[in-house]
Coordinates of N, CA and C in Angstrom, one line a residue:
X1 N 0.8 -1.2 0.0 CA 0.0 0.0 0.0 C 0.9 1.3 0.0
X2 N 2.0 1.2 0.6 CA 2.9 2.3 0.6 C 3.4 2.6 -0.8
X3 N 3.6 1.6 -1.6 CA 4.1 1.8 -3.0 C 2.9 2.4 -3.8
X4 N 1.7 1.9 -3.5 CA 0.5 2.5 -4.3 C 0.3 3.9 -3.9
X5 N 0.5 4.3 -2.7 CA 0.3 5.7 -2.3 C 1.4 6.6 -2.9
X6 N 2.6 6.0 -3.0 CA 3.7 6.7 -3.6 C 3.4 6.9 -5.1
X7 N 2.8 5.8 -5.7 CA 2.5 5.9 -7.2 C 1.4 6.9 -7.4
X8 N 0.4 6.9 -6.6 CA -0.6 7.9 -6.8 C -0.1 9.3 -6.6
X9 N 0.8 9.6 -5.7 CA 1.4 10.9 -5.5 C 2.2 11.3 -6.7
X10 N 3.0 10.3 -7.3 CA 3.8 10.6 -8.5 C 2.9 10.9 -9.7
X11 N 1.8 10.2 -9.8 CA 0.9 10.4 -11.0 C 0.3 11.8 -10.9
X12 N -0.1 12.2 -9.7 CA -0.7 13.5 -9.6 C 0.3 14.7 -9.9
X13 N 1.6 14.4 -9.8 CA 2.6 15.4 -10.1 C 3.0 15.4 -11.6
X14 N 2.8 14.2 -12.2 CA 3.3 14.0 -13.6 C 2.2 14.2 -14.6
X15 N 2.5 14.7 -15.7 CA 1.4 15.0 -16.7 C 0.9 13.7 -17.4
X16 N 1.8 12.7 -17.6 CA 1.3 11.5 -18.3 C 1.5 10.2 -17.5
X17 N 0.7 9.2 -17.8 CA 0.7 7.9 -17.1 C 2.1 7.3 -17.4
X18 N 2.4 7.3 -18.7 CA 3.6 6.6 -19.1 C 4.9 7.1 -18.4
X19 N 5.0 8.4 -18.2 CA 6.2 8.9 -17.5 C 6.2 8.5 -16.0
X20 N 5.0 8.5 -15.4 CA 4.9 8.1 -14.0 C 5.3 6.6 -13.9
X21 N 4.8 5.8 -14.8 CA 5.1 4.3 -14.7 C 6.6 4.1 -15.0
X22 N 7.2 4.8 -15.9 CA 8.6 4.6 -16.1 C 9.4 5.1 -14.9
X23 N 9.0 6.1 -14.2 CA 9.8 6.6 -13.0 C 9.6 5.5 -11.9
X24 N 8.5 4.9 -11.8 CA 8.3 3.9 -10.7 C 8.6 2.5 -11.1
X25 N 9.0 2.3 -12.4 CA 9.4 1.0 -12.9 C 8.2 0.0 -12.8
X26 N 7.0 0.5 -13.2 CA 5.8 -0.3 -13.2 C 5.2 -0.4 -14.6
X27 N 4.5 -1.5 -14.9 CA 3.8 -1.6 -16.2 C 2.7 -0.5 -16.2
X28 N 2.5 0.0 -17.4 CA 1.5 1.1 -17.6 C 0.1 0.7 -17.1
X29 N -0.3 -0.5 -17.4 CA -1.7 -1.0 -17.0 C -1.9 -1.2 -15.5
X30 N -0.8 -1.6 -14.8 CA -0.9 -1.8 -13.4 C -1.2 -0.5 -12.7
X31 N -0.6 0.6 -13.0 CA -0.8 1.9 -12.4 C -2.2 2.4 -12.7
X32 N -2.6 2.2 -13.9 CA -4.0 2.6 -14.2 C -5.0 1.9 -13.4
X33 N -4.8 0.6 -13.3 CA -5.7 -0.3 -12.5 C -5.7 0.1 -11.0
X34 N -4.6 0.3 -10.5 CA -4.5 0.7 -9.1 C -5.2 2.1 -8.8
X35 N -5.0 3.0 -9.7 CA -5.6 4.3 -9.5 C -7.1 4.3 -9.7
X36 N -7.6 3.6 -10.7 CA -9.0 3.5 -11.0 C -9.7 2.8 -9.8
X37 N -9.1 1.7 -9.3 CA -9.8 0.9 -8.3 C -9.7 1.7 -7.0
X38 N -8.7 2.5 -6.8 CA -8.6 3.4 -5.6 C -9.7 4.5 -5.6
X39 N -9.9 5.0 -6.8 CA -10.9 6.1 -7.0 C -12.3 5.5 -6.8
X40 N -12.5 4.3 -7.3 CA -13.9 3.7 -7.1 C -14.1 3.3 -5.7
X41 N -13.1 2.9 -5.0 CA -13.2 2.6 -3.5 C -13.5 3.8 -2.7
X42 N -12.9 4.9 -3.1 CA -13.2 6.2 -2.5 C -14.6 6.7 -2.7
X43 N -15.2 6.4 -3.8 CA -16.5 6.9 -4.1 C -17.5 6.2 -3.2
X44 N -17.3 4.9 -2.9 CA -18.2 4.2 -2.0 C -18.2 4.8 -0.6
X45 N -17.1 5.3 -0.2 CA -17.0 5.9 1.2 C -17.6 7.3 1.2
X46 N -17.6 8.0 0.1 CA -18.1 9.4 0.1 C -19.5 9.5 -0.4
X47 N -20.4 8.7 0.1 CA -21.8 8.8 -0.3 C -22.4 10.2 0.1
X48 N -23.4 10.6 -0.6 CA -24.1 11.8 -0.2 C -24.9 11.6 1.0
X49 N -24.7 12.5 2.1 CA -25.4 12.2 3.3 C -26.9 12.4 3.1
X50 N -27.4 13.3 2.3 CA -28.8 13.5 2.0 C -29.4 12.2 1.4
X51 N -28.6 11.6 0.5 CA -29.1 10.4 -0.2 C -29.2 9.3 0.9
X52 N -28.2 9.2 1.8 CA -28.3 8.2 2.8 C -29.5 8.4 3.7
X53 N -29.8 9.6 4.1 CA -30.9 9.9 5.0 C -32.2 9.5 4.2
X54 N -32.3 9.8 2.9 CA -33.5 9.4 2.1 C -33.6 7.9 2.1
X55 N -32.6 7.2 1.9 CA -32.6 5.7 1.8 C -33.0 5.1 3.2
X56 N -32.5 5.7 4.2 CA -32.9 5.3 5.6 C -34.4 5.5 5.8
X57 N -34.9 6.6 5.4 CA -36.3 6.9 5.6 C -37.2 6.0 4.8
X58 N -36.7 5.7 3.6 CA -37.5 4.7 2.7 C -37.6 3.3 3.4
X59 N -36.5 2.9 3.9 CA -36.5 1.6 4.5 C -37.3 1.6 5.8
X60 N -37.3 2.7 6.5 CA -38.1 2.8 7.7 C -39.6 2.8 7.4
X61 N -40.0 3.5 6.3 CA -41.3 3.6 5.8 C -41.8 2.2 5.4
X62 N -40.9 1.5 4.7 CA -41.3 0.1 4.3 C -41.6 -0.8 5.5
X63 N -40.8 -0.7 6.5 CA -41.1 -1.5 7.7 C -42.4 -1.1 8.4
X64 N -42.7 0.2 8.4 CA -43.9 0.7 9.1 C -45.1 0.4 8.3
X65 N -45.0 0.3 7.0 CA -46.2 0.2 6.1 C -46.6 -1.2 5.8
X66 N -46.2 -2.1 6.6 CA -46.6 -3.5 6.3 C -48.1 -3.7 6.4
X67 N -48.7 -4.5 5.6 CA -50.1 -4.7 5.6 C -51.0 -3.8 4.8
X68 N -50.3 -3.0 4.0 CA -51.0 -2.1 3.0 C -51.6 -0.8 3.6
X69 N -51.3 -0.6 4.9 CA -51.9 0.6 5.6 C -50.8 1.7 5.6
X70 N -51.3 3.0 5.6 CA -50.4 4.1 5.8 C -49.9 4.1 7.2
X71 N -48.6 4.4 7.4 CA -48.0 4.4 8.8 C -48.4 5.7 9.5
X72 N -48.4 5.6 10.8 CA -48.6 6.7 11.7 C -49.9 7.5 11.4
X73 N -51.0 6.8 11.2 CA -52.2 7.5 11.0 C -52.8 8.0 12.4
X74 N -53.3 9.2 12.4 CA -53.9 9.7 13.6 C -55.4 9.5 13.5
X75 N -56.1 9.5 14.6 CA -57.6 9.3 14.5 C -58.3 10.4 13.7
X76 N -57.7 11.7 13.8 CA -58.3 12.8 13.1 C -58.2 12.6 11.6
X77 N -57.0 12.0 11.2 CA -56.8 11.8 9.7 C -57.8 10.7 9.2
X78 N -58.0 9.7 10.1 CA -59.0 8.6 9.7 C -60.4 9.2 9.5
X79 N -60.8 10.1 10.4 CA -62.1 10.7 10.3 C -62.2 11.5 9.0
X80 N -61.2 12.3 8.8 CA -61.2 13.2 7.6 C -61.2 12.3 6.3
X81 N -60.5 11.2 6.3 CA -60.4 10.4 5.2 C -61.8 9.7 4.9
X82 N -62.5 9.3 6.0 CA -63.8 8.7 5.8 C -64.8 9.7 5.3
X83 N -64.7 10.9 5.8 CA -65.6 12.0 5.3 C -65.4 12.3 3.9
X84 N -64.1 12.4 3.5 CA -63.8 12.7 2.1 C -64.3 11.6 1.2
X85 N -64.1 10.3 1.6 CA -64.6 9.2 0.7 C -66.1 9.3 0.6
X86 N -66.8 9.6 1.7 CA -68.2 9.7 1.6 C -68.7 10.9 0.7
X87 N -68.0 12.0 0.7 CA -68.3 13.1 -0.1 C -68.1 12.8 -1.6
X88 N -67.0 12.1 -1.9 CA -66.7 11.7 -3.3 C -67.7 10.7 -3.8
X89 N -68.1 9.7 -2.9 CA -69.2 8.8 -3.3 C -70.5 9.5 -3.7
X90 N -70.9 10.4 -2.9 CA -72.1 11.2 -3.2 C -72.0 12.0 -4.5
X91 N -70.8 12.6 -4.7 CA -70.6 13.4 -5.9 C -70.6 12.6 -7.1
X92 N -70.0 11.4 -7.1 CA -69.8 10.6 -8.3 C -70.8 9.4 -8.4
X93 N -71.8 9.3 -7.6 CA -72.8 8.3 -7.8 C -72.5 7.0 -7.0
X94 N -71.7 7.0 -6.0 CA -71.5 5.8 -5.2 C -70.6 4.8 -5.8
X95 N -70.7 3.6 -5.4 CA -69.8 2.5 -5.9 C -68.6 2.3 -4.9
X96 N -67.8 1.3 -5.2 CA -66.7 1.0 -4.4 C -65.5 1.8 -4.9
X97 N -65.0 2.8 -4.1 CA -63.9 3.6 -4.6 C -62.5 3.0 -4.4
X98 N -62.5 1.8 -3.8 CA -61.2 1.1 -3.5 C -60.8 0.2 -4.7
X99 N -61.7 -0.1 -5.6 CA -61.3 -0.9 -6.7 C -61.4 -0.2 -8.0
X100 N -60.6 -0.6 -8.9 CA -60.5 0.0 -10.2 C -61.8 -0.2 -11.0
X101 N -62.4 0.8 -11.7 CA -63.6 0.6 -12.4 C -63.5 -0.4 -13.6
X102 N -64.5 -1.1 -13.9 CA -64.5 -2.0 -15.1 C -65.2 -1.3 -16.2
X103 N -64.6 -1.4 -17.4 CA -65.2 -0.8 -18.6 C -65.7 -1.9 -19.5
X104 N -66.9 -1.8 -20.0 CA -67.4 -2.7 -21.0 C -67.8 -2.0 -22.2
X105 N -67.0 -2.2 -23.3 CA -67.2 -1.6 -24.6 C -67.9 -2.6 -25.5
X106 N -69.0 -2.2 -26.1 CA -69.7 -3.0 -27.0 C -69.3 -2.7 -28.4
X107 N -69.0 -3.8 -29.2 CA -68.5 -3.6 -30.6 C -69.6 -3.4 -31.5

């Protein structure tokens, strides 16, 4: 790892890969591979904190919403939801609002 750190430092100071490899007595492809894999490993460590919070909230919501119900419902929300469903039923002629309507087209 010390040799890799030294190689990365040399590459950052030198304009071309070929010159850096010649100075370190390494094959050209090995230095490219080491540098690329080091950069990719660094990207995994530097995740966006906002993205991580978002993913944590998604997994928390998935655990809470088991059974097809919305999580953390208050009694007031349930009453408002029932009132709104009743209003929409009256406005659009009743029926089951929980299932998708069936369309029958005659040819």
